[in-house]
Short mmCIF file of C-alpha atoms in Angstrom, two decimals:
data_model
loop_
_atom_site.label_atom_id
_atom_site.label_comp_id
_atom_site.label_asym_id
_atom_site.label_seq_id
_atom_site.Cartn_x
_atom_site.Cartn_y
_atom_site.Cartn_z
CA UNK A 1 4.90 9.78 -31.37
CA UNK A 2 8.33 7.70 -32.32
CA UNK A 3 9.91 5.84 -29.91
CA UNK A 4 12.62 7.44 -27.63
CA UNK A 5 13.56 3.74 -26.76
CA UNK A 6 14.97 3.23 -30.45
CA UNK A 7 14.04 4.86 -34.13
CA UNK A 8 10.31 2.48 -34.16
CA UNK A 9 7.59 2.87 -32.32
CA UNK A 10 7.30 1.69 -28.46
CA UNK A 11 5.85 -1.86 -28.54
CA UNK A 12 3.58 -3.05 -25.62
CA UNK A 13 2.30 -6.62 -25.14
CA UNK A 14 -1.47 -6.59 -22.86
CA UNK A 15 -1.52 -9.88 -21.61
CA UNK A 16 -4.26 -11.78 -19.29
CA UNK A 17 -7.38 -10.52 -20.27
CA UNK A 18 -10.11 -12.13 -22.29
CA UNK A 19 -9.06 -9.82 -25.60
CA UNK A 20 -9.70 -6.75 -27.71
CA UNK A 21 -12.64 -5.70 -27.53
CA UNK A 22 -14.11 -7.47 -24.98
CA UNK A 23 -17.16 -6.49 -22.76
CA UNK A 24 -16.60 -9.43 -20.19
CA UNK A 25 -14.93 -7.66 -16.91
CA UNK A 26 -12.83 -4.50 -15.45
CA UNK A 27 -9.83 -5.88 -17.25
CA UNK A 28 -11.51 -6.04 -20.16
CA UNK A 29 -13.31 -2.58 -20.01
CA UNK A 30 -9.96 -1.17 -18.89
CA UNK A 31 -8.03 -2.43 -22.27
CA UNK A 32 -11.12 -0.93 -24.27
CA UNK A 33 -9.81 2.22 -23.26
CA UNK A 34 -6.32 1.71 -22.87
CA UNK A 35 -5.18 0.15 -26.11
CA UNK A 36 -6.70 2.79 -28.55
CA UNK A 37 -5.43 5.49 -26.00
CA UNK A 38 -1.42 3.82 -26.12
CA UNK A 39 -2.16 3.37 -30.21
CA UNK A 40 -3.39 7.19 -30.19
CA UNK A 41 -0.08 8.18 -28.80
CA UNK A 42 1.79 6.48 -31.03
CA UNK A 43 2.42 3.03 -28.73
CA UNK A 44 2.09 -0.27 -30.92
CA UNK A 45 -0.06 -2.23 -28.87
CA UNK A 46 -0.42 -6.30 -28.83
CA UNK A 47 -3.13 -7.58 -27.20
CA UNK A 48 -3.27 -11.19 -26.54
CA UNK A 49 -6.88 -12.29 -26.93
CA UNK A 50 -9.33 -15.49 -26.68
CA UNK A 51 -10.91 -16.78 -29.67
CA UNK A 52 -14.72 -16.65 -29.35
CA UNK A 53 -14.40 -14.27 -26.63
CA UNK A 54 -13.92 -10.82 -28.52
CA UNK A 55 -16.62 -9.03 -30.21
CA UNK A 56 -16.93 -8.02 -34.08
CA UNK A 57 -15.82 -4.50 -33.88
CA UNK A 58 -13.41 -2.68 -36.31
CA UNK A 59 -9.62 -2.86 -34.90
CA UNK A 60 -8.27 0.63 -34.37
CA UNK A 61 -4.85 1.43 -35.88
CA UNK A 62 -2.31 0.47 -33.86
CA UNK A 63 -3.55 -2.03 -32.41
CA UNK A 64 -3.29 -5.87 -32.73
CA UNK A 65 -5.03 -8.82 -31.81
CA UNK A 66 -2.79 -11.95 -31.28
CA UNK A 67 -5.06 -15.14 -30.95
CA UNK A 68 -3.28 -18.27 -28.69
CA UNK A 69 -4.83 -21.55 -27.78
CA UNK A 70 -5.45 -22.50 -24.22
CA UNK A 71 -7.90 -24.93 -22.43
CA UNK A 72 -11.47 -23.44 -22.11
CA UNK A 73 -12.66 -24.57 -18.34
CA UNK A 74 -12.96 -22.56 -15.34
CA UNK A 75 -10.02 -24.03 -13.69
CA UNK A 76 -7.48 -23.82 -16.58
CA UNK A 77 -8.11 -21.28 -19.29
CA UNK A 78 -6.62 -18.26 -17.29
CA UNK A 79 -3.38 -20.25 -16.80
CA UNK A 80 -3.67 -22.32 -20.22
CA UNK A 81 -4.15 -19.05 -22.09
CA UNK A 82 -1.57 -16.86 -19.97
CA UNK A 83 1.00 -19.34 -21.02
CA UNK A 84 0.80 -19.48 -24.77
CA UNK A 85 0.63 -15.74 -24.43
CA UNK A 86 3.28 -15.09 -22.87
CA UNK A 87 5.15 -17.59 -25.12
CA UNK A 88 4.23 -15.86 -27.89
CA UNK A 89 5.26 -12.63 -26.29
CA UNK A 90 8.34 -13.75 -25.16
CA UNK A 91 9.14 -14.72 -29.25
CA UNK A 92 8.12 -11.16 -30.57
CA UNK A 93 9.93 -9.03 -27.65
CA UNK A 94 7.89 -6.19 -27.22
CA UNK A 95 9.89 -3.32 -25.27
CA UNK A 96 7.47 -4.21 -21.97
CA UNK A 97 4.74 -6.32 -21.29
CA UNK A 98 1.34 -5.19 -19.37
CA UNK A 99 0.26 -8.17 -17.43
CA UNK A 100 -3.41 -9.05 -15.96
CA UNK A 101 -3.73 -11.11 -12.98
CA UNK A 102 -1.04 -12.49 -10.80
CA UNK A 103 -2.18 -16.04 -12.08
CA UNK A 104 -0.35 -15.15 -14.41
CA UNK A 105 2.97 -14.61 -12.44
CA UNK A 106 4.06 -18.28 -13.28
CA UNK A 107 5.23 -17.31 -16.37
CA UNK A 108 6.96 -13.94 -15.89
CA UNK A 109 10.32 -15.92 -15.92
CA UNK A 110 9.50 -16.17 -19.49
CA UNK A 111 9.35 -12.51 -20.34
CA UNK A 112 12.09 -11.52 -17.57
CA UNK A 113 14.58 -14.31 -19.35
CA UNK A 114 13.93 -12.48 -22.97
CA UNK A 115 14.79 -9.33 -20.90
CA UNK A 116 10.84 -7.78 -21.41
CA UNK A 117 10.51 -5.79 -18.99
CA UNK A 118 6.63 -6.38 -16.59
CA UNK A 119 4.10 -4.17 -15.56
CA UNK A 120 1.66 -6.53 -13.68
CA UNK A 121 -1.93 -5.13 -12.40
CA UNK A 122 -2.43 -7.88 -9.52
CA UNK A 123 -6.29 -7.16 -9.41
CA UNK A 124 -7.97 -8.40 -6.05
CA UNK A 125 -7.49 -11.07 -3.53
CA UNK A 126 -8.45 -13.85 -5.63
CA UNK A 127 -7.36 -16.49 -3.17
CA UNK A 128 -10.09 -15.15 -0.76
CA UNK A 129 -13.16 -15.36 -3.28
CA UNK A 130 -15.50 -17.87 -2.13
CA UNK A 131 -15.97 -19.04 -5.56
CA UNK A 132 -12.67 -20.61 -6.02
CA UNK A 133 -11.96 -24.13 -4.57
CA UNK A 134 -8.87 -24.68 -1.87
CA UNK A 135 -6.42 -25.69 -4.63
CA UNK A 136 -7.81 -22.85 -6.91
CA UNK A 137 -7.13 -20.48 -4.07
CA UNK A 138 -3.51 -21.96 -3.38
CA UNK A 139 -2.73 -21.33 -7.15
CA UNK A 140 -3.44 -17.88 -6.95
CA UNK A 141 -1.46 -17.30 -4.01
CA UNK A 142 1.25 -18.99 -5.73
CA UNK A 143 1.32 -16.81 -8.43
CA UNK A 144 1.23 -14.15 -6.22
CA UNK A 145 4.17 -14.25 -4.60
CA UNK A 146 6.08 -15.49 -8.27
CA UNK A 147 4.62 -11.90 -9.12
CA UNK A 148 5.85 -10.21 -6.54
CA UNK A 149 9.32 -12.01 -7.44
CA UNK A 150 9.42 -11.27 -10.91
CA UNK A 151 7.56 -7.86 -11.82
CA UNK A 152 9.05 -4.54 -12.52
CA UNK A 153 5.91 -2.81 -11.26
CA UNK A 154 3.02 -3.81 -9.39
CA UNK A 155 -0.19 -1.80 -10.51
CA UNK A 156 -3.24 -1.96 -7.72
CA UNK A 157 -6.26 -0.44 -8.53
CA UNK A 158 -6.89 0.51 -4.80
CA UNK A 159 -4.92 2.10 -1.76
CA UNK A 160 -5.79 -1.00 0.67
CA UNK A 161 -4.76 -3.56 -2.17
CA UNK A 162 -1.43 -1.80 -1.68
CA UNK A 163 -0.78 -1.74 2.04
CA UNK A 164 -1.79 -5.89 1.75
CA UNK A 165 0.45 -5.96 -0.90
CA UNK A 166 3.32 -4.40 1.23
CA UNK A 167 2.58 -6.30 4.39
CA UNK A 168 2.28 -9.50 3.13
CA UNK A 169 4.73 -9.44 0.02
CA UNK A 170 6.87 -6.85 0.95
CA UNK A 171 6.87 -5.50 -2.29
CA UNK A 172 5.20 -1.51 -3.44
CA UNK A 173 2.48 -0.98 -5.48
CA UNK A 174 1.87 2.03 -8.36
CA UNK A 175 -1.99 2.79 -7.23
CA UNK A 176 -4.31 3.41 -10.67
CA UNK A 177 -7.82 2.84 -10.19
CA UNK A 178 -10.42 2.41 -12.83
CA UNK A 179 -12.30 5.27 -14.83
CA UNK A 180 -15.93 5.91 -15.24
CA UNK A 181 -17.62 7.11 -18.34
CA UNK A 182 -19.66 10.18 -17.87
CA UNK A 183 -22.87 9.49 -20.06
CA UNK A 184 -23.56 12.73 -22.48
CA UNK A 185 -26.92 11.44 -21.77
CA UNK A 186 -29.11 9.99 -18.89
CA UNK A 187 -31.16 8.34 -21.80
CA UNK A 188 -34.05 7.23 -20.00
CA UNK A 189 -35.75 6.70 -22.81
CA UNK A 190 -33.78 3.42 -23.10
CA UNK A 191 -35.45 2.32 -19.40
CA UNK A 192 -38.37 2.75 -20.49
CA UNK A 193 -38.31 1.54 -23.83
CA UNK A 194 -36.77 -1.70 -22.55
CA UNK A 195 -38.47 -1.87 -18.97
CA UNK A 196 -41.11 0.56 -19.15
CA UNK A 197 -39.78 1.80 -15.60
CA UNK A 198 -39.87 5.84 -14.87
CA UNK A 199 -36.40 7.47 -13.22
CA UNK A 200 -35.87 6.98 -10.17
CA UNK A 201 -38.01 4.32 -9.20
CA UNK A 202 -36.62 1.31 -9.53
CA UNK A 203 -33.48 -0.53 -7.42
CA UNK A 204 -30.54 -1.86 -9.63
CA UNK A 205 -28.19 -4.57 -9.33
CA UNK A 206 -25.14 -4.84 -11.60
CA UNK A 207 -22.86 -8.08 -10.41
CA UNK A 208 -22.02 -11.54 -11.28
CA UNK A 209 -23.87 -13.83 -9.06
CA UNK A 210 -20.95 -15.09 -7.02
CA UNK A 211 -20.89 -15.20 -3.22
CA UNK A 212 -18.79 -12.66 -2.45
CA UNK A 213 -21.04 -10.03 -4.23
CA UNK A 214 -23.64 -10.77 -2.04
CA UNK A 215 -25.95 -11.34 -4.38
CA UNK A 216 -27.96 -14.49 -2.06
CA UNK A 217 -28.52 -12.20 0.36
CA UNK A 218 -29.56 -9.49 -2.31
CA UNK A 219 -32.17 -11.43 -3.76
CA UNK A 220 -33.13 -12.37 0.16
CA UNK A 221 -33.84 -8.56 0.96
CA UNK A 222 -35.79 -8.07 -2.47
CA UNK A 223 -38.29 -11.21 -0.59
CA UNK A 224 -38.60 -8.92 2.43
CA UNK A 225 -39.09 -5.50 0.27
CA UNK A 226 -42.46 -4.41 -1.14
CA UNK A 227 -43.09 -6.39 -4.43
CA UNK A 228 -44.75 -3.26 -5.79
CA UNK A 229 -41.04 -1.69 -5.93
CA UNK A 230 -39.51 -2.59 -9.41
CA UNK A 231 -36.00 -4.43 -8.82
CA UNK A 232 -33.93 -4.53 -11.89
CA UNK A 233 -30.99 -7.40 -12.12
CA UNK A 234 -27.80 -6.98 -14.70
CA UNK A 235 -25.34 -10.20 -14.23
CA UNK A 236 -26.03 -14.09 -14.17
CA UNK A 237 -24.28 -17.08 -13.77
CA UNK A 238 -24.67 -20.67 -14.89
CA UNK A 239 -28.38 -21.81 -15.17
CA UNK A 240 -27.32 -24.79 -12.41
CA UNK A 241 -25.83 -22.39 -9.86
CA UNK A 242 -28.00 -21.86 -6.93
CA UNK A 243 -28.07 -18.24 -6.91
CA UNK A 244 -29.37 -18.05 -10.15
CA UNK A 245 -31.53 -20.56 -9.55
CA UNK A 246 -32.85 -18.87 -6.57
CA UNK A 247 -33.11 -15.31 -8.62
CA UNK A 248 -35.60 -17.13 -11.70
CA UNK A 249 -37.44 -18.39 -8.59
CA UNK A 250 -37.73 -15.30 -7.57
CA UNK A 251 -38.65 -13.62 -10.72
CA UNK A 252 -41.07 -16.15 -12.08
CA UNK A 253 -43.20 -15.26 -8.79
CA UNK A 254 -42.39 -11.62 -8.66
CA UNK A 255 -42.81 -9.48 -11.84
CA UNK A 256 -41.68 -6.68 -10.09
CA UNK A 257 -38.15 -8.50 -10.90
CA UNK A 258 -36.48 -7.93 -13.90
CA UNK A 259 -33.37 -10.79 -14.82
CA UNK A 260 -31.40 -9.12 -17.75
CA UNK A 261 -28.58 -11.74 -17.83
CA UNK A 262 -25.04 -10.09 -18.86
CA UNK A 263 -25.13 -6.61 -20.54
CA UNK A 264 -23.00 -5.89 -23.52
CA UNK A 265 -24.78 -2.89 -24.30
CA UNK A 266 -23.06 0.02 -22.41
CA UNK A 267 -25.70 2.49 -23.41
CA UNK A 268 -28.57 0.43 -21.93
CA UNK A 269 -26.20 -0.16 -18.42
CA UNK A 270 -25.61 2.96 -17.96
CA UNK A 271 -28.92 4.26 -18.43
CA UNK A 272 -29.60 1.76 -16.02
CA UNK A 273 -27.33 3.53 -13.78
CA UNK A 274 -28.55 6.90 -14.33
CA UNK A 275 -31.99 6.43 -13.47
CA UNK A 276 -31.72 4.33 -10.83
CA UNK A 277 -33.29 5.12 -7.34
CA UNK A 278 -30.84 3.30 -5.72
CA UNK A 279 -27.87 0.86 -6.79
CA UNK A 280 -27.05 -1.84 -4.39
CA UNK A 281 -23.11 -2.81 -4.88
CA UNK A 282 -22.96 -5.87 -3.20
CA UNK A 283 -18.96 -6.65 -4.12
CA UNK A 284 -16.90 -7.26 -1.34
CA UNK A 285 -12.94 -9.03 -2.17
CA UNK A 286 -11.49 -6.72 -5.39
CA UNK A 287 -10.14 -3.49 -4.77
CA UNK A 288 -11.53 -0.64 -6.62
CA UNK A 289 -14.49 -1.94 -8.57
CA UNK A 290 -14.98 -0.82 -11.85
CA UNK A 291 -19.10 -1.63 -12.02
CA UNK A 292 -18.90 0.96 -8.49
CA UNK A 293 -16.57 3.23 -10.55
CA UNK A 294 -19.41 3.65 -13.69
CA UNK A 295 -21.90 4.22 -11.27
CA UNK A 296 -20.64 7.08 -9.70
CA UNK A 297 -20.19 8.81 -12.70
CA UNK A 298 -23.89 7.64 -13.69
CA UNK A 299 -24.80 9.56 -10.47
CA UNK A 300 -26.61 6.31 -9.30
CA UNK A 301 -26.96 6.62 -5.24
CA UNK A 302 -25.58 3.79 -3.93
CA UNK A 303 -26.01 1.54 -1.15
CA UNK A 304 -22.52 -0.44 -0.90
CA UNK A 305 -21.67 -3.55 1.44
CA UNK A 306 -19.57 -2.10 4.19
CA UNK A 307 -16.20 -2.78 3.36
CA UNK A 308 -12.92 -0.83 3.24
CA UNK A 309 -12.74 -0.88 -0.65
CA UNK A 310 -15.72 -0.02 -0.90
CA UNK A 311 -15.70 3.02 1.87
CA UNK A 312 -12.39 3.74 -0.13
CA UNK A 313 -14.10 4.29 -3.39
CA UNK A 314 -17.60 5.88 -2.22
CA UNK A 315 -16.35 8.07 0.97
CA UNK A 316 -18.77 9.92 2.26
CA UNK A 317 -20.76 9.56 -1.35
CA UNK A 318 -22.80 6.43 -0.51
CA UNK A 319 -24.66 5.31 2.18
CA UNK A 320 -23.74 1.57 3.56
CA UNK A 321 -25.23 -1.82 4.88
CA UNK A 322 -23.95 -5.08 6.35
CA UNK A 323 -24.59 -8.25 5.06
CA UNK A 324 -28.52 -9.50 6.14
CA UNK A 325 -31.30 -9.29 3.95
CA UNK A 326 -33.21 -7.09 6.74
CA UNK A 327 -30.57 -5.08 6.86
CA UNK A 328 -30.00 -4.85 3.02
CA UNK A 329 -33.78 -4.46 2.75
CA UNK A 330 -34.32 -1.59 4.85
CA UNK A 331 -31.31 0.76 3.54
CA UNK A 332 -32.53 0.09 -0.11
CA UNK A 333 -36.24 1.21 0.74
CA UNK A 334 -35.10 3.83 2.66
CA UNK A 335 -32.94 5.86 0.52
CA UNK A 336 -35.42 5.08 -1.97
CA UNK A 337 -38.04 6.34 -0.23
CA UNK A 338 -35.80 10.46 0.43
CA UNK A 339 -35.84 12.01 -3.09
CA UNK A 340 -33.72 14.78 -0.83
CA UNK A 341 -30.47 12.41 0.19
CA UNK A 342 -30.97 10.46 -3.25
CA UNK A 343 -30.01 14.26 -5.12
CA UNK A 344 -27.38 14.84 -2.51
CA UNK A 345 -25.91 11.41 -3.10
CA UNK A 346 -26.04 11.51 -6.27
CA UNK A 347 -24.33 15.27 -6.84
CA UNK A 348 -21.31 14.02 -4.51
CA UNK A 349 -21.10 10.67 -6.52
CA UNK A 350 -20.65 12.32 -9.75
CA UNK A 351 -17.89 14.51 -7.73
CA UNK A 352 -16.41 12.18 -6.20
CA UNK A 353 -15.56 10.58 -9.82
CA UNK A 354 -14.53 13.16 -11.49
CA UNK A 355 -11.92 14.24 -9.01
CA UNK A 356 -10.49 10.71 -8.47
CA UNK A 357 -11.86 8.38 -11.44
CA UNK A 358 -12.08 9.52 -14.70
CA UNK A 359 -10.51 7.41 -17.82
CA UNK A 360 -8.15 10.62 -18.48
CA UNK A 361 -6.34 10.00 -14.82
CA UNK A 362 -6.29 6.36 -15.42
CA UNK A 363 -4.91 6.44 -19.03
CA UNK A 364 -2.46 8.43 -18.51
CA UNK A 365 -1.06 6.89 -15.06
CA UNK A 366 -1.28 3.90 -17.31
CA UNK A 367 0.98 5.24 -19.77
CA UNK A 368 4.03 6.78 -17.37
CA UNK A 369 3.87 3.92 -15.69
CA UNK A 370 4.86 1.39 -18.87
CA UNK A 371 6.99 3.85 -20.48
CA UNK A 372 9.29 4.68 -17.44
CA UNK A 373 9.40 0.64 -16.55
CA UNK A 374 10.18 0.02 -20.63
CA UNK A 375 12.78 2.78 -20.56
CA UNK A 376 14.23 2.63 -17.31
CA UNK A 377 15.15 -1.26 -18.36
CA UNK A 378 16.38 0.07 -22.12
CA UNK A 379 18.55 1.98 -20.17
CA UNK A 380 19.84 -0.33 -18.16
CA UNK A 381 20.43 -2.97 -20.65
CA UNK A 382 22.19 -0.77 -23.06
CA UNK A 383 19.48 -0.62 -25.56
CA UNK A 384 19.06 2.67 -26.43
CA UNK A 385 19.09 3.61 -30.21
CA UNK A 386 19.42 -0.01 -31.25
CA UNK A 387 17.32 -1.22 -34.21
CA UNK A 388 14.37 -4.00 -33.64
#
């Protein structure tokens, strides 16, 4: 596909994720898909990526990995890194730029004054997650409202990001969700192999152990559940933090429990998904989570913390709990216990996916939506038909 913006190819900068290819998060797993997709339709694609944090897989055609230095620390390397980036990007003027994170909004100026135009995905409410400190959380908002200031388009992965978005920024949102990948496969043969656990009789959870994935009071129900029940854990944090100290406590005395740390292998997770009894999806501040996204179209049944992005996603596809470990504890045994609802749920969550999740939707949204930014600002700046 050449360009209709000039006689090259459309250029697209990805900026604010860890890199290509990357297995760390949703942004991440989204620009997996994405950038081969955009490079597939004839889109040369830049992705701005961490050193040490990208895995040793072949580069597709098409697209490019552009390495910048930043300051590797919890509190600085998102804006350190989102910086040089855009920097960089702001040098090479691609014909739009696809920005990550609205921590990144302190540097749109930079694109916007190189006249690039900005597709920004603002993600969740980061300045509510328990994990980040008061001045953490008053960065974030920050850089909110410079997003809302400086971006072209606003991209929110969920309906009730948008309506916060428009009540408290005044500014519209282009909803596109994440995709699931339907496995070909339930390959239970990988459980087993690795856990020696049968379908369906095990309880899964996938999360980072942060607070607001309410993975404490997780662990708390799996104390008050019966230890014959396998439990099987995918996620981890820092060996100091007290949840995961309080999950190898629980483990070393339970061997029910079964700590697998961070998954990069997608085949394993999402035969972890597919023959799961029941998934618990603890998350609670993003929007439309991609981990909830993949296991709907694993056709795990899923118990979900009650909240409205999480009612969003799983409609009447789920079944739901508040936050206490009894509580937590009883939906999880229950559901695990009726092979009948576990079917139905499980039928409806694959449905459910399809008709509202799949990569195909979510590429292509993807795609109008940076072409008609890039070429609705061509346009206006006169560029049409000019040579790079």
């Amino acid at each position: 596909m050449k360009s209709h913006f000039s006689g090259e190819c459309p250029r697209v900068a990805v900026i604010g994720t860890r890199g290509f290819p990357s297995y760390y998060g949703g942004f991440e797993t989204l620009v997996r898909r994405l950038a081969p997709y955009l490079a597939e339709r004839g889109w040369e694609v830049d992705v701005y990526s961490r050193p040490g944090h990208v895995v040793d897989e072949k580069i597709p055609p098409g697209v490019t990995q552009r390495f910048t230095h930043g300051v590797e620390s919890t509190s600085a390397s998102t804006l350190s890194y989102g910086l040089t980036a855009c920097a960089d990007a702001a040098r090479r003027k691609p014909d739009v730029a696809l920005v990550m994170n609205v921590a990144n909004g302190y540097f749109l100026p930079l694109l916007k004054a190189r006249g690039i135009p900005v597709v920004l995905n603002v993600d969740g409410l980061e300045w509510e997650r328990e994990k980040w400190s008061t001045p953490a959380k008053r960065v974030f908002r920050a850089g909110a409202t410079m997003s809302a200031k400086f971006a072209d388009t606003l991209v929110a992965d969920s309906l009730e990001i948008g309506r916060h978005w428009r009540e408290n920024f005044q500014r519209d949102t282009t909803f596109i969700p994440y995709g699931g990948d339907v496995p070909d496969s339930p390959n239970a043969h990988r459980v087993r192999e690795r856990l020696g656990l049968e379908p369906g009789s095990y309880v899964l959870a996938v999360a980072r152990f942060v607070p607001e994935n309410t993975m404490q009071e997780f662990f708390d129900a799996v104390r008050l559940m019966d230890s014959s029940i396998p439990v099987v854990v995918a996620g981890s944090a820092s060996p100091d933090d007290p949840i995961q100290r309080a999950a190898a406590a629980l483990a070393a005395k339970r061997s029910n429990v079964h700590l697998l740390g961070h998954l990069r292998d997608d085949e394993l997770l999402h035969a972890l998904w597919s023959n799961a009894g029941v998934y618990f999806h603890g998350h609670s501040v993003g929007g439309t989570n991609p981990a909830l996204v993949q296991a709907m179209a694993c056709g795990a049944p899923v118990v979900a913390r009650d909240t409205v992005f999480n009612r969003e996603v799983l409609g009447d596809a789920g079944a739901f709990t508040s936050v206490n470990a009894r509580n937590i504890s009883d939906r999880l045994t229950e559901l695990l216990s009726d092979a009948g609802r576990r079917a139905s749920l499980s039928s409806a969550a694959r449905d459910r996916g399809d008709e509202h999740y799949s990569w195909e939707q979510v590429l292509g949204a993807y795609e109008r939506c940076i072409s008609e930014v890039a070429g609705s600002c061509l346009a206006l700046s006169g560029r049409h038909g000019e040579s790079r």
